[in-house]
Amino acid sequence: FPPGYIRPLAELPESLRANIYSLFSRLGYVEHPDLPVQDHITLTIVERYLAFKMGEVWREIQTELKEDNIRPISPDEEAMEWIGRCIEQEAIQVHRTQEELVEAQRAQDNIEENAYYSQLRKNHRQKEKSLFDFNLLVERTSDHKKLKEAKKQQSKDTA
């Protein structure tokens, strides 16, 4: 992997994913303001690791039962379907949270970009004003008539 590349959570070995889940279970999932948005997006998955792992195990059980031509009794089948729906809802919620994080980051980026361009416009206006003032000074000091008029105006202003 190139330097600075962070491997996606899905590519990590199972034991490492479990360790990451355990670590963040201890640290908490919310109080990390210095993490970039991409890491917060990953944290939404890490936070739901246990639910997703349980869903994966139940899916494997269902697959093995089908492969062995074993049909579970109705209550068990209903329970497996219910667990599947719950995990699906959990995945949808994670996806929504991730989209909200991305949208919040976009909004923050837009605010920062607008502030940057506002500062650029302000600097540009200041440079234009300075150039205008300088040109006015040069014009005033280069033309003897205008210099006399400026002196008269200055005398009136101070009087």
GROMACS .gro file of C-alpha atoms in nm:
model
  159
    1PHE     CA    1   0.000   0.000   0.000
    2PRO     CA    2   0.125   0.354  -0.070
    3PRO     CA    3   0.233   0.570   0.226
    4GLY     CA    4  -0.059   0.729   0.409
    5TYR     CA    5  -0.308   0.475   0.269
    6ILE     CA    6  -0.559   0.353   0.525
    7ARG     CA    7  -0.702   0.013   0.448
    8PRO     CA    8  -1.081  -0.007   0.448
    9LEU     CA    9  -1.241  -0.175   0.744
   10ALA     CA   10  -1.366  -0.461   0.528
   11GLU     CA   11  -1.010  -0.555   0.428
   12LEU     CA   12  -0.890  -0.593   0.786
   13PRO     CA   13  -0.869  -0.939   0.944
   14GLU     CA   14  -1.167  -1.035   1.159
   15SER     CA   15  -0.968  -1.030   1.483
   16LEU     CA   16  -0.842  -0.679   1.411
   17ARG     CA   17  -1.196  -0.555   1.342
   18ALA     CA   18  -1.304  -0.701   1.676
   19ASN     CA   19  -1.010  -0.529   1.848
   20ILE     CA   20  -1.100  -0.196   1.690
   21TYR     CA   21  -1.460  -0.240   1.806
   22SER     CA   22  -1.343  -0.322   2.159
   23LEU     CA   23  -1.111  -0.023   2.167
   24PHE     CA   24  -1.378   0.223   2.059
   25SER     CA   25  -1.632   0.063   2.291
   26ARG     CA   26  -1.401   0.168   2.572
   27LEU     CA   27  -1.311   0.510   2.429
   28GLY     CA   28  -1.660   0.600   2.311
   29TYR     CA   29  -1.771   0.690   1.963
   30VAL     CA   30  -1.864   1.057   1.989
   31GLU     CA   31  -1.587   1.248   2.167
   32HIS     CA   32  -1.332   1.256   1.883
   33PRO     CA   33  -1.351   1.606   1.731
   34ASP     CA   34  -1.005   1.588   1.572
   35LEU     CA   35  -1.089   1.289   1.354
   36PRO     CA   36  -1.154   1.366   0.987
   37VAL     CA   37  -1.504   1.306   0.851
   38GLN     CA   38  -1.389   0.993   0.665
   39ASP     CA   39  -1.288   0.837   0.997
   40HIS     CA   40  -1.620   0.936   1.156
   41ILE     CA   41  -1.792   0.760   0.867
   42THR     CA   42  -1.588   0.449   0.943
   43LEU     CA   43  -1.673   0.484   1.313
   44THR     CA   44  -2.044   0.454   1.233
   45ILE     CA   45  -1.969   0.106   1.099
   46VAL     CA   46  -1.737   0.018   1.387
   47GLU     CA   47  -2.004   0.124   1.636
   48ARG     CA   48  -2.251  -0.124   1.483
   49TYR     CA   49  -1.992  -0.401   1.437
   50LEU     CA   50  -2.155  -0.638   1.683
   51ALA     CA   51  -2.497  -0.612   1.516
   52PHE     CA   52  -2.344  -0.662   1.172
   53LYS     CA   53  -2.139  -0.958   1.295
   54MET     CA   54  -2.452  -1.115   1.444
   55GLY     CA   55  -2.631  -1.064   1.111
   56GLU     CA   56  -2.342  -1.226   0.928
   57VAL     CA   57  -2.352  -1.529   1.160
   58TRP     CA   58  -2.729  -1.566   1.115
   59ARG     CA   59  -2.690  -1.541   0.737
   60GLU     CA   60  -2.428  -1.818   0.750
   61ILE     CA   61  -2.663  -2.032   0.960
   62GLN     CA   62  -2.944  -1.981   0.708
   63THR     CA   63  -2.712  -2.068   0.419
   64GLU     CA   64  -2.589  -2.385   0.591
   65LEU     CA   65  -2.944  -2.492   0.671
   66LYS     CA   66  -3.044  -2.447   0.305
   67GLU     CA   67  -2.737  -2.634   0.185
   68ASP     CA   68  -2.823  -2.926   0.417
   69ASN     CA   69  -3.190  -2.912   0.307
   70ILE     CA   70  -3.305  -2.843   0.661
   71ARG     CA   71  -3.611  -2.629   0.703
   72PRO     CA   72  -3.635  -2.454   1.041
   73ILE     CA   73  -3.963  -2.469   1.231
   74SER     CA   74  -4.192  -2.168   1.179
   75PRO     CA   75  -4.098  -1.978   1.498
   76ASP     CA   76  -3.727  -2.019   1.419
   77GLU     CA   77  -3.780  -1.912   1.059
   78GLU     CA   78  -3.975  -1.605   1.175
   79ALA     CA   79  -3.700  -1.522   1.424
   80MET     CA   80  -3.433  -1.546   1.153
   81GLU     CA   81  -3.638  -1.325   0.920
   82TRP     CA   82  -3.692  -1.073   1.200
   83ILE     CA   83  -3.319  -1.067   1.279
   84GLY     CA   84  -3.246  -1.016   0.909
   85ARG     CA   85  -3.488  -0.721   0.891
   86CYS     CA   86  -3.338  -0.568   1.205
   87ILE     CA   87  -2.986  -0.590   1.063
   88GLU     CA   88  -3.111  -0.444   0.736
   89GLN     CA   89  -3.266  -0.151   0.924
   90GLU     CA   90  -2.940  -0.107   1.113
   91ALA     CA   91  -2.750  -0.091   0.782
   92ILE     CA   92  -2.996   0.167   0.646
   93GLN     CA   93  -2.952   0.377   0.959
   94VAL     CA   94  -2.573   0.358   0.930
   95HIS     CA   95  -2.598   0.466   0.566
   96ARG     CA   96  -2.819   0.764   0.661
   97THR     CA   97  -2.578   0.868   0.934
   98GLN     CA   98  -2.288   0.846   0.692
   99GLU     CA   99  -2.476   1.058   0.437
  100GLU     CA  100  -2.550   1.317   0.707
  101LEU     CA  101  -2.181   1.330   0.798
  102VAL     CA  102  -2.082   1.378   0.435
  103GLU     CA  103  -2.346   1.648   0.386
  104ALA     CA  104  -2.234   1.828   0.703
  105GLN     CA  105  -1.875   1.820   0.577
  106ARG     CA  106  -1.984   1.959   0.239
  107ALA     CA  107  -2.170   2.241   0.412
  108GLN     CA  108  -1.867   2.317   0.630
  109ASP     CA  109  -1.641   2.314   0.322
  110ASN     CA  110  -1.878   2.556   0.146
  111ILE     CA  111  -1.876   2.791   0.444
  112GLU     CA  112  -1.496   2.785   0.457
  113GLU     CA  113  -1.472   2.834   0.081
  114ASN     CA  114  -1.711   3.131   0.091
  115ALA     CA  115  -1.515   3.286   0.377
  116TYR     CA  116  -1.192   3.241   0.180
  117TYR     CA  117  -1.338   3.403  -0.133
  118SER     CA  118  -1.486   3.683   0.078
  119GLN     CA  119  -1.140   3.752   0.218
  120LEU     CA  120  -0.996   3.749  -0.136
  121ARG     CA  121  -1.259   4.001  -0.251
  122LYS     CA  122  -1.189   4.221   0.050
  123ASN     CA  123  -0.814   4.213  -0.023
  124HIS     CA  124  -0.878   4.293  -0.390
  125ARG     CA  125  -1.102   4.590  -0.303
  126GLN     CA  126  -0.837   4.716  -0.060
  127LYS     CA  127  -0.568   4.695  -0.330
  128GLU     CA  128  -0.793   4.875  -0.578
  129LYS     CA  129  -0.860   5.150  -0.323
  130SER     CA  130  -0.489   5.185  -0.247
  131LEU     CA  131  -0.411   5.210  -0.620
  132PHE     CA  132  -0.689   5.466  -0.668
  133ASP     CA  133  -0.561   5.672  -0.372
  134PHE     CA  134  -0.206   5.653  -0.505
  135ASN     CA  135  -0.316   5.761  -0.854
  136LEU     CA  136  -0.511   6.048  -0.699
  137LEU     CA  137  -0.202   6.154  -0.503
  138VAL     CA  138   0.016   6.139  -0.813
  139GLU     CA  139  -0.239   6.337  -1.011
  140ARG     CA  140  -0.273   6.595  -0.736
  141THR     CA  141   0.101   6.641  -0.688
  142SER     CA  142   0.182   6.636  -1.060
  143ASP     CA  143  -0.057   6.912  -1.161
  144HIS     CA  144   0.019   7.249  -1.002
  145LYS     CA  145  -0.343   7.368  -1.033
  146LYS     CA  146  -0.479   7.063  -0.857
  147LEU     CA  147  -0.213   7.096  -0.588
  148LYS     CA  148  -0.330   7.453  -0.516
  149GLU     CA  149  -0.695   7.336  -0.507
  150ALA     CA  150  -0.607   7.057  -0.266
  151LYS     CA  151  -0.420   7.306  -0.044
  152LYS     CA  152  -0.723   7.539  -0.043
  153GLN     CA  153  -0.952   7.248   0.045
  154GLN     CA  154  -0.718   7.145   0.320
  155SER     CA  155  -0.714   7.498   0.459
  156LYS     CA  156  -1.094   7.507   0.457
  157ASP     CA  157  -1.115   7.169   0.633
  158THR     CA  158  -0.878   7.276   0.910
  159ALA     CA  159  -1.040   7.615   0.960
   0.00000   0.00000   0.00000
